[in-house]
XYZ file of C-alpha atoms in Angstrom:
408
model
C 51.197 93.301 97.579
C 52.537 95.162 100.564
C 55.885 93.850 100.314
C 55.907 94.423 96.453
C 54.957 98.401 97.163
C 57.859 98.469 99.575
C 60.063 97.277 97.130
C 58.627 99.274 94.375
C 59.202 102.413 96.515
C 62.794 101.309 97.664
C 63.709 101.043 93.898
C 62.270 104.727 93.389
C 64.457 106.151 96.619
C 67.724 104.115 94.934
C 66.996 105.898 91.507
C 66.111 109.325 92.843
C 69.904 108.935 94.817
C 72.059 107.868 91.529
C 70.350 110.726 89.385
C 71.409 113.009 91.971
C 74.776 111.734 91.557
C 74.706 112.247 87.735
C 75.673 115.659 85.836
C 72.487 116.479 84.030
C 74.863 117.608 81.208
C 72.231 117.862 78.128
C 70.735 121.442 79.990
C 74.084 122.413 81.560
C 75.170 125.745 80.020
C 78.305 125.702 77.517
C 81.704 125.558 79.318
C 83.265 129.149 78.365
C 86.477 128.722 80.486
C 88.396 126.448 78.267
C 91.455 125.216 79.395
C 95.092 126.272 78.418
C 95.671 122.918 76.458
C 92.143 123.713 74.566
C 93.041 127.162 73.712
C 96.518 126.409 72.663
C 94.893 124.000 69.995
C 93.159 126.410 68.476
C 95.685 128.875 67.994
C 98.313 127.245 65.484
C 96.752 128.178 62.200
C 97.589 128.279 58.372
C 99.504 130.423 56.090
C 99.711 131.302 52.704
C 102.921 129.598 52.066
C 104.427 126.181 51.076
C 106.509 126.224 54.287
C 107.159 128.012 57.425
C 108.546 128.267 61.102
C 108.994 130.533 63.927
C 111.545 130.267 66.088
C 112.813 131.683 69.650
C 116.458 132.945 68.483
C 118.340 132.292 71.609
C 117.212 128.546 72.660
C 116.398 127.710 69.349
C 112.578 126.743 70.821
C 110.188 126.083 67.610
C 106.816 127.664 68.284
C 104.948 126.868 64.960
C 105.634 125.335 61.930
C 104.427 124.099 58.791
C 106.427 121.628 56.519
C 109.665 122.950 57.917
C 111.603 120.168 56.668
C 110.860 120.262 53.038
C 113.634 121.336 50.466
C 112.609 124.658 48.398
C 114.369 126.985 46.523
C 115.358 129.799 48.857
C 116.231 132.466 46.384
C 118.194 135.580 48.085
C 117.536 133.954 51.624
C 120.748 131.975 50.374
C 123.029 135.129 50.937
C 122.731 134.774 54.659
C 124.950 132.170 54.254
C 127.065 134.335 52.198
C 127.389 136.749 54.670
C 127.904 134.393 57.576
C 131.194 133.146 55.668
C 132.306 136.595 55.155
C 131.654 137.651 58.713
C 133.926 134.713 59.702
C 136.577 135.315 57.540
C 136.752 139.253 59.142
C 136.990 137.797 62.169
C 139.283 135.166 61.669
C 141.821 137.961 59.948
C 141.337 136.720 56.280
C 140.004 139.993 55.165
C 139.136 143.407 56.702
C 136.549 145.896 56.293
C 138.326 148.347 54.468
C 140.208 145.593 52.292
C 139.469 147.023 48.510
C 138.416 144.035 46.267
C 139.022 144.375 42.164
C 135.753 143.683 40.511
C 136.104 140.894 37.667
C 134.486 140.628 34.793
C 132.687 137.563 36.260
C 131.395 139.283 39.046
C 130.276 142.313 36.546
C 128.405 139.708 34.489
C 126.054 138.634 37.094
C 122.274 139.215 36.749
C 119.347 139.919 38.680
C 119.643 142.122 41.904
C 123.057 144.184 41.700
C 124.712 147.078 43.270
C 126.039 147.976 39.865
C 129.805 147.291 40.081
C 131.909 148.113 36.996
C 134.837 145.693 35.592
C 137.987 146.783 37.201
C 136.692 149.130 39.801
C 137.752 148.985 43.497
C 135.588 148.514 46.294
C 135.694 147.782 49.796
C 134.706 144.500 51.405
C 132.271 146.997 53.980
C 130.781 148.149 50.766
C 130.199 144.575 49.199
C 128.278 143.586 52.465
C 125.845 146.357 52.394
C 125.117 145.751 48.962
C 124.550 142.106 49.476
C 122.966 142.968 53.025
C 120.487 146.198 51.518
C 119.949 145.293 47.963
C 120.660 141.719 47.453
C 123.532 142.081 45.261
C 124.302 139.344 43.248
C 127.511 140.746 41.467
C 128.792 141.688 45.165
C 128.287 138.025 46.473
C 130.738 136.558 43.735
C 133.330 139.791 44.050
C 133.480 138.805 47.305
C 133.580 134.995 46.999
C 136.569 135.630 44.652
C 138.105 137.947 46.976
C 138.151 135.470 49.984
C 138.526 132.038 48.122
C 139.647 132.767 44.878
C 136.333 131.618 42.917
C 132.827 131.250 43.922
C 132.934 127.725 43.644
C 135.532 127.431 46.363
C 133.632 129.779 48.509
C 130.538 127.502 48.104
C 132.439 124.575 49.309
C 132.797 126.714 52.371
C 129.174 127.160 52.529
C 128.382 123.675 52.406
C 131.065 122.692 55.331
C 129.147 125.206 57.336
C 125.884 123.893 56.755
C 127.178 120.295 57.824
C 128.513 122.020 61.347
C 125.589 123.758 61.960
C 123.377 120.511 61.424
C 121.175 121.829 58.528
C 120.304 118.438 57.201
C 117.839 119.794 54.500
C 120.077 122.687 52.365
C 122.794 122.183 50.022
C 124.201 125.231 47.911
C 125.438 125.249 44.675
C 126.353 129.543 44.445
C 126.268 132.260 46.334
C 123.212 134.487 45.383
C 120.453 131.519 45.346
C 120.066 132.026 41.782
C 118.102 128.761 40.324
C 119.631 125.513 40.312
C 118.195 122.045 40.892
C 120.641 121.290 43.505
C 120.273 124.548 45.457
C 118.135 124.064 47.976
C 117.184 124.883 51.911
C 114.508 123.825 54.455
C 112.847 126.609 56.422
C 114.189 125.035 59.611
C 117.946 125.203 58.242
C 117.013 128.811 57.316
C 115.881 129.398 60.998
C 119.000 127.479 62.709
C 121.205 129.380 60.250
C 119.840 132.618 60.917
C 119.898 132.313 64.640
C 123.538 131.291 64.666
C 124.455 134.192 62.346
C 122.563 136.784 64.598
C 123.976 135.141 67.865
C 127.539 134.665 66.989
C 127.457 137.968 64.301
C 124.942 140.709 65.490
C 126.626 143.109 63.101
C 124.337 141.291 60.347
C 121.330 143.082 61.854
C 123.173 146.710 61.517
C 123.635 145.768 57.846
C 120.130 144.213 57.441
C 118.552 146.905 58.759
C 119.702 149.722 56.541
C 117.080 151.215 55.056
C 118.865 152.408 51.569
C 122.531 151.748 49.929
C 123.984 154.327 47.617
C 126.767 153.065 45.300
C 128.127 154.638 42.040
C 125.223 157.376 42.564
C 122.617 154.922 42.625
C 120.285 155.001 45.372
C 118.527 151.829 45.853
C 116.025 150.614 48.934
C 115.842 147.689 51.246
C 113.141 145.495 50.076
C 112.316 143.863 53.602
C 108.440 145.087 53.999
C 108.850 144.329 57.718
C 111.272 147.412 58.536
C 109.622 150.418 59.582
C 106.704 148.723 59.794
C 106.444 145.759 62.330
C 107.482 146.667 65.809
C 111.331 145.708 67.064
C 112.060 144.414 63.197
C 115.750 144.665 62.156
C 116.131 141.859 59.461
C 116.619 139.299 57.641
C 116.180 138.822 54.246
C 113.673 138.490 51.274
C 113.920 136.369 48.011
C 112.270 135.753 45.113
C 112.676 133.834 41.939
C 110.102 132.111 39.864
C 110.690 128.710 41.025
C 111.089 129.863 44.734
C 108.139 131.867 44.811
C 107.868 134.914 47.487
C 110.246 134.259 50.322
C 111.124 135.964 53.641
C 113.878 135.229 56.857
C 112.401 137.659 59.107
C 113.290 138.526 62.809
C 112.035 141.059 65.323
C 112.762 141.735 69.014
C 110.478 142.939 71.634
C 110.910 143.277 75.284
C 114.067 140.996 75.188
C 112.548 138.478 73.299
C 113.846 138.060 69.670
C 112.038 135.588 67.125
C 112.923 134.546 63.788
C 110.150 133.705 61.371
C 110.699 131.867 57.875
C 107.910 132.073 55.005
C 109.007 129.925 51.893
C 107.326 129.823 48.235
C 104.249 132.105 49.058
C 102.196 133.256 46.237
C 103.058 136.960 46.290
C 103.865 140.180 47.934
C 101.270 140.727 50.303
C 100.787 137.187 51.669
C 104.349 136.945 52.194
C 104.173 139.858 54.767
C 100.972 138.962 55.808
C 101.788 135.690 56.415
C 105.302 136.768 58.166
C 103.209 139.248 60.425
C 100.899 136.548 61.584
C 103.470 134.312 62.959
C 105.394 136.598 64.781
C 102.267 138.329 66.358
C 101.334 134.963 67.508
C 104.548 134.468 69.152
C 104.746 137.925 70.540
C 101.128 137.983 71.968
C 101.433 134.152 73.340
C 105.052 133.504 74.493
C 107.599 135.357 76.941
C 110.911 134.729 77.380
C 111.877 134.665 80.852
C 115.350 134.836 82.014
C 116.278 132.835 85.390
C 120.063 133.477 85.707
C 122.217 136.088 84.259
C 125.446 135.165 82.588
C 128.507 134.825 84.739
C 126.441 134.736 87.770
C 127.508 132.305 90.918
C 124.786 129.442 91.367
C 126.721 127.071 93.553
C 129.733 125.424 94.665
C 130.867 122.166 92.657
C 132.980 119.338 94.811
C 136.340 118.828 94.143
C 137.303 115.614 96.176
C 141.175 115.866 95.165
C 141.626 119.654 95.064
C 143.336 121.490 97.442
C 139.999 123.305 97.912
C 137.374 120.932 98.044
C 135.002 123.155 96.019
C 135.217 125.476 93.210
C 132.462 128.589 92.789
C 130.347 127.463 89.658
C 129.096 130.189 87.499
C 126.642 130.262 84.096
C 128.654 130.462 80.833
C 125.764 132.176 79.522
C 122.623 133.526 80.434
C 119.617 130.753 81.217
C 115.905 131.509 80.110
C 113.083 129.920 78.576
C 110.500 130.395 76.511
C 107.111 129.971 78.290
C 103.236 131.008 78.246
C 102.396 133.694 80.785
C 100.442 131.196 83.051
C 103.683 128.809 83.308
C 106.170 131.734 84.728
C 105.620 131.210 88.460
C 105.646 127.629 87.909
C 109.632 127.076 86.982
C 112.053 125.756 88.884
C 115.766 125.833 88.171
C 118.030 122.316 88.915
C 122.074 122.305 89.473
C 123.777 118.963 88.403
C 128.005 118.988 88.939
C 130.028 117.145 86.961
C 132.193 114.457 88.593
C 135.130 116.868 89.270
C 139.052 115.941 89.427
C 141.894 118.769 90.066
C 143.820 120.369 88.559
C 140.737 122.540 87.089
C 141.020 125.967 85.249
C 139.130 129.088 85.591
C 136.729 128.397 82.456
C 136.599 124.383 82.745
C 133.079 122.959 82.748
C 131.842 121.868 86.152
C 128.221 120.913 85.414
C 124.739 122.184 84.019
C 122.072 124.031 85.132
C 118.443 123.524 84.115
C 115.369 125.259 83.938
C 112.075 123.110 84.509
C 108.526 122.864 84.077
C 106.832 120.150 85.693
C 110.113 118.051 85.842
C 110.370 118.700 82.015
C 113.735 120.327 80.978
C 112.799 123.628 78.906
C 116.347 124.888 78.608
C 120.072 124.329 80.227
C 123.335 126.391 80.229
C 126.802 125.425 80.840
C 128.413 125.965 84.563
C 132.139 126.897 84.230
C 134.489 127.352 87.314
C 135.512 130.583 88.641
C 138.817 130.207 89.764
C 141.961 127.783 89.062
C 142.045 124.712 91.656
C 145.317 122.814 92.113
C 145.091 119.162 92.906
C 146.378 117.982 96.714
C 148.235 115.238 97.609
C 147.327 111.575 98.628
C 147.770 112.256 101.885
C 145.161 114.855 102.145
C 142.772 112.818 99.741
C 143.096 109.840 102.145
C 142.178 111.777 105.098
C 139.084 113.328 103.335
C 137.954 109.821 102.191
C 138.203 108.487 106.266
C 136.503 111.482 107.160
C 133.685 110.931 104.865
C 133.376 107.484 105.794
C 133.051 107.947 109.459
C 130.872 111.134 108.941
C 128.611 109.271 106.632
C 128.681 106.093 109.588
C 127.741 108.612 112.120
C 124.657 110.314 110.245
C 123.228 106.641 109.481
C 123.958 105.411 113.040
C 122.211 108.823 114.385
C 119.275 107.853 111.790
C 118.571 104.342 113.096
C 118.509 105.576 116.661
C 116.262 108.447 115.655
C 114.055 105.780 114.013
C 113.779 103.189 116.945
C 112.548 106.183 119.410
C 110.153 107.814 117.192
């Protein structure tokens, strides 16, 4: 009997011991300190549109998306591509801002948004680009297309070629205006890709698109972009509407050296298009920052050139290097330089490697490193001596390490 009592007491002691190790979660207070991952899972939200996307303009990082690869009628958002082709033509010398264009009957007959061109009227390329940008003028699109490539059809071929070059996999154009056609479509992702490329390479588009009004033939018209003058830092980009497309808006804004591009497609009305655009832009600006780690042209190291007269070449960044991050990650970023296997001769500006921004060994962004000076090829004898010297250096280092290992 005494043994049974001792056994029962022993079991009770062990039970109390194990209970002390088990957390009493049934009575614990709720955990108010949610992890960063849990909070971020709650942040993405739905918008009142069939398709939407938020992109950082420099890196192309996607911060929010909804059905972003689906094909939708883009309406006048099409005109971002029209403007890009025109800006490229100016850069290439095919035309000039001050060149005059004679308005054809074909352009004059265009319906929808217009700048009210007259048949036979002479208008400058600059005026046409302002008309397309500010009042979404369909007549100006056709006049410009005919001026640059002889016909709208030829101009559209260039638009589709450019879309392929930019990797716009879910876009096809049938006209320069965005007027409805069953084979004319774009995706939200493609629109963001196009917008980022145009802004980064032809920032003049923002000057055009941020104009609040446009006067032509004594007719004053106003920019339909609801972000201008309302959303902090907004300076573009393009609105659109047709019955088929619904209400669309490709918007962009810059705050604290951080540019975002938003795309809203097929929203049911004007107010929801605006509120959805503001929602995604606010989400981006409130939850992310753009951290610049290295400025453009900064020398970050010396790349080895085994057969060069100089054994190394200074390596600098081709562009600035930055990454989109949440604020808690700012102090956890690291950089990494990786040099290419180089051989002389090397000319100034040649690629010599890459520099990466890392967060927990994940590459967030990268930039090309280029040579800061020319490097000529040295003769065979010098290369041979360097190789022999390198061999003995490696052998000596290995021997020293081995001796250290013996005595440690």
